[in-house]
Amino acid sequence: MREPRNPFRLRASEHIESDATFVRLFEPSMLELLPEDGLWDKPQILRSAPGAGKTSLLRLFTPSALMNLHALRTHEDARELYQKLSSLAAVDEFGPRVLGVLLSCARNYATLEDLDCDPARKTRLFFGLLNARILLAALRGALAIRRLAYPQDLDRIELRASIAQVAPPLAKPWANGRELHDWATDLEARVCDAIDSFGPFEAESMPGHDTLSSLLILKEGGLQIDGHAVADRLLVMLDDVHRLTRNQRTILLQSIIDLRSSASVWIAERFEALSTGEMLSVGATKGRDFGEEILLERFWRKSSKRFEHLLLNVADRRARAALDGEISSLAACLPDSLEGPEWVDMHAEAQRHIEARVRDLAGRSGKFSDWVSAKHLREGTAREMALSWRSLEILVERESRRTQQSFDFALPADELEEKDDSAVRVAAELFLSDEFGLPFYFGPSRLASLASSNIEQFLHLAGDEFEELIAAAILKRAPLLTADRQQTIVRQASTALWEDIPRRVRRGRDVKGFIDSVGRFCRSMTYQPNAPYAPGVTGIAILMSDRERLQYSSHDTNSEYSRLADTLASSLAHNLIEATLDYRCKGSSWMVLYLNRLLCAHYGLPLQYGGFKEKTLKQLGSWIEPGFRVARKGDVLL
Amino acid sequence: VSVLAAAPRWESYLLEYGEGLLSFYASHFGSKPRDVCFILGKGFDPRMCSGIEQIIRIGGEGRRDVVTIEFDEGRASPSRSYAPRVEENLTRLHAMVSTRDRISSRSVEMWRDGRRTSSRSAANLFKSIEEFALYTDVIIDISALPRSIYYPLIAKLLFLVDHGRRNQPLNLHVIVSENPRLDSGIHDEGPDEVADYIHGFRGGSDREATAGQPRVWIPILGEGQKAQLTRIYDLVKPDEIAPLLPSPSLDPRRGDNLVYEYRELLFDQLRIEPTNIIYAAERNPFEAYRQIRRTILQYGRALEPLGGCRSVVSALSTKLLSLGALLAAYELKQAGVDVGIAHVESQGYSIEEEYLEQPTDTQTVLFGLLLGGEYYA
């Protein structure tokens, strides 16, 4: 397989054709998502918006990926991954120890619900089809692990004699893997042909099962070759479970719980699987029968530094895999400072403007005389001085508003240093960028923040930047992307994401209208002269009790807030809005809804979390239509 | 594969447009009394009635009944804002049909429990050939119908014509009012999150037993369909891609523009081989049918020593080219070659205001295809 020109464009794991490439590009820290305790004992549920890396994680445990990893275990790109998977007992020096069966539920299961037959028959067809596919995939995987040929060597697979006892619904006198394979193939073909026919459906002749009996057949040691179990354990990975019908999903989860099979089961689904009500309560429940749900975005949001580290490692692996291989690190090509000589004049000019403004503002009162003559305002680089003056302007604005009634005693300079914290500095940087056209969204760290905890979003952005680096290499220029060029690429991607919402998202028009209102509201809050929520507002919050009202509304299409509930659920499912539940503030409990960080760039907002404003459902309802209105002076902000 | 040796079903075909089509219908309906059942979509598209209007105006003896297909895309659909336009079209339809003829309506269930059901529902609109016992001709006007409805509808009617028993053949026509400029002003809004296969054309793509077989995907490229292409790709996960470009076309640069529009997707993300690109005339669905049919059979033959392959077609272009994909898939399915049709539905459509206000009839060309009946007997 030829090397890709721009490996960042190979976004989802499905787009990476060879398992060897997949293993080399896989970043080992992704495995931190998996729990240390009970990984194999309890069924695991992974949930996320599209593009967070669920399928990549599952693919890693398939026989082909594990065998490639085993073959590459001494290779620099795969060594760490091999060690981590060894510690999970998924692979050892002899090869894979797990027989991973990865099946997508995005097949024709949901269609079964539309067949003209009774619900019990539909359930039997569903389990029959699922059992047949699990068995077929397991048989193929078993041969792959032993490096045998499929289907030629199916005869060599032996089945444990006790199958008839443990799986009565499937009790058949299968002599070996081939007979089991032929039976499953025939069952699958009959059901699929019936589903896809233009003729009438004949339910009575259709085969089916009552539960997920295949797990019993495949439990430890169920499949043997040459007298030995194929693997230490079986892992059934059901991907895209959100594509099942609600009823199918419920009976599948119940069946997994009821069987309590020794086979491990992992389930991956997008947030779409959840109803509006469930979507609005994600992360609030813990399962007794399942492991605690693994919410990919939320996991990374809690450990943003680790996520940044993961992304930059992913980027470097991709960069090294490029066709010409001249760029070994993306981060090294993205300057993260504006201290170069090309920026001096702009900063000096900005400083002069701001200084004049501050002197004018402070000159009305004697109390800022010490602040204006503070030493640090005249020290450092042009950028440092411009930022110091901009920070001072914010602080002067704050003091002027706060102490209009007080005496004009001079404020001490050391108080200025205390107030001039990092939040004010970031707000100052943002204001400076906005006013004087200086870049703000640049550098590897901010690139990682813009990913909004979503790997695909990061790869998309990084791919755009890498594209320019390839062009620079072709033109024999230094592979460096200037800060302003980085910002241009980020802004273009941000605007494209925003404009693309109606084409990508369920209830797209409503979602776009709502997001636009949130964005404009956050901007109006952020860019107040005294930066009251420094570094800025990037989200809103509703009371947890209001969230419950929304959940209730989602069941009633005539409800006042059903439209808002659906819009919020769709925004959350697509990671356009990120939710934090049960946030304690002002004596109440809140659901905080932050804008996707890439959308923050569209509205010129900072990338930090923490700044939000509380809203009522009534206010948010009007934000879909007609939309948020920037308040004029004296108006109450809605 | 026996189909390799057989001549293509539509090797000889009847395709006319504009004045040529009207002349054909004048001769067809003038030769003897014909009882016609028109099937058309109820929608806001200004072309909804233009085809039937032209054909009814030709005259001829016999019934001229109309079945309108209703489809509700849901409360969030942007199409809902055009409800007054739909009513205008219906008024226009009632005005052109005489009082002795019948206008009836059938509904397609687009959603059930949050799931798309449109394609299966459309295939079940007509269940038996007996429903057409009164008619000599069925004319399906797909101008105001989405692909997810007219694909299974036409396929089902072809199935009924092929397998139903009648004393005399039923003439099955498909007409479409083409207006590239108007088409460019109509946009898909809120495509579904994921692609799916059209009912009847899953093409064995779901089967685990053949999961190891290579998959060949033939997308017919059209403008502004990047999200749809990506989603279909995610469904099909093809090993080989052979995009079909419209060439020759009215705009000679259209094929180049499409390659330019999708260059990143095609060459960086999907990494297709430029030599895989196939071409078909923009306004001849039968040529698209021939090219797709030949490509599928050639891949099948080439990969047979490795256990064969599965083919999937996706139409993301004009209705005329889309029909070519349907005909190829239908014929091959009947011959025992599994061919899937993968598709992404939209939650609705929007039309730019200027196109709603302009008269379209002068710029619209009516195309007609005869797919089965006495001329093929």
Coordinates of C-alpha atoms in Angstrom, one line a residue, chain A residues 1-6 9-11 14-15 17 103 106-108 110-111 113-115 133 136-137 140 150 185 188-189 192-193 195-199 243 245 270 272 467 502-507 509 557 562 566 574, chain B residues 75-76 78 112 115-117 120 123 152 155-156 159 188-191 193-196 198-203 206-212 227 230-231 233-235 237 264 268-273 330 333 347 350:
Chain A
M1 CA 0.0 0.0 0.0
R2 CA 1.4 3.4 -1.0
E3 CA 2.1 5.9 1.8
P4 CA -0.5 8.6 2.1
R5 CA 0.4 12.2 1.0
N6 CA -1.4 13.7 4.0
R9 CA -6.8 12.9 6.1
L10 CA -7.1 9.2 7.0
R11 CA -9.5 10.3 9.7
E14 CA -12.0 2.6 9.0
H15 CA -10.1 4.8 6.5
E17 CA -6.7 0.1 5.3
L103 CA -19.4 -6.6 14.8
A106 CA -25.3 -0.8 11.6
R107 CA -26.4 -3.7 9.5
N108 CA -30.0 -4.8 8.8
A110 CA -33.3 -2.4 12.7
T111 CA -35.1 -3.4 9.5
E113 CA -38.8 -4.3 13.1
D114 CA -40.5 -3.4 9.9
L115 CA -41.3 -6.9 8.9
R133 CA -22.9 -13.3 12.8
L136 CA -19.1 -16.6 11.9
A137 CA -16.8 -13.7 13.0
R140 CA -12.9 -16.5 11.1
Y150 CA -10.4 -19.2 6.0
T185 CA -24.2 -19.0 6.9
E188 CA -27.9 -15.5 7.9
A189 CA -28.6 -15.9 4.2
C192 CA -31.2 -11.5 4.8
D193 CA -32.9 -12.6 1.6
I195 CA -35.5 -8.9 4.6
D196 CA -34.4 -7.7 1.2
S197 CA -37.1 -9.2 -0.9
F198 CA -39.8 -7.4 -2.9
G199 CA -42.0 -10.4 -2.5
R243 CA -28.2 1.8 15.0
T245 CA -34.0 0.0 17.4
R270 CA -23.0 7.2 19.7
E272 CA -27.7 9.3 19.2
E467 CA -1.5 20.4 4.0
P502 CA -27.8 22.3 8.7
R503 CA -26.2 19.8 6.3
R504 CA -24.7 17.6 9.0
V505 CA -27.0 17.6 12.0
R506 CA -30.5 16.5 12.8
R507 CA -32.7 19.6 13.4
R509 CA -31.6 24.8 11.3
T557 CA -44.2 17.0 21.4
S562 CA -39.9 20.1 23.4
D566 CA -34.6 18.3 20.9
H574 CA -22.8 16.1 17.7
Chain B
R75 CA -42.0 18.5 12.0
A76 CA -38.4 19.8 11.8
P78 CA -37.4 22.7 6.2
R112 CA -41.2 5.2 12.7
R115 CA -36.0 5.3 12.3
R116 CA -36.1 5.9 8.6
T117 CA -38.7 3.7 7.0
R120 CA -39.5 0.0 2.7
A123 CA -41.8 -0.4 -1.9
P152 CA -37.9 1.3 -4.4
A155 CA -38.0 -1.3 -8.6
K156 CA -41.2 -2.7 -7.1
F159 CA -40.7 -6.6 -10.1
D188 CA -30.5 18.9 0.8
E189 CA -31.0 20.0 4.4
G190 CA -30.0 18.0 7.4
P191 CA -28.9 14.7 5.9
E193 CA -26.4 10.9 10.4
V194 CA -25.7 7.7 8.6
A195 CA -26.2 6.1 5.2
D196 CA -28.3 3.0 4.6
I198 CA -32.3 1.2 -0.2
H199 CA -34.9 -1.5 0.5
G200 CA -34.4 -4.4 -1.9
F201 CA -30.9 -3.4 -2.6
R202 CA -28.9 -4.3 0.5
G203 CA -26.9 -6.4 -1.9
D206 CA -24.7 -7.0 5.6
R207 CA -23.6 -10.6 5.5
E208 CA -20.9 -11.7 7.9
A209 CA -20.4 -14.9 5.8
T210 CA -19.0 -12.8 3.0
A211 CA -17.5 -10.0 5.1
G212 CA -14.0 -10.9 3.8
A227 CA -21.2 14.9 3.7
T230 CA -18.4 10.5 3.4
R231 CA -21.3 8.9 5.2
Y233 CA -18.2 5.6 2.5
D234 CA -18.4 4.9 6.2
L235 CA -21.3 2.5 5.5
K237 CA -16.1 0.6 3.7
E264 CA -9.4 16.1 -1.1
D268 CA -6.4 12.2 0.1
Q269 CA -9.0 10.5 2.2
L270 CA -10.4 7.8 0.0
R271 CA -7.2 7.4 -2.0
I272 CA -8.8 6.3 -5.3
E273 CA -6.9 5.5 -8.4
Y330 CA -32.3 -4.2 -10.5
K333 CA -30.2 -8.5 -8.6
Q347 CA -34.7 15.7 6.4
S350 CA -34.9 24.0 0.6

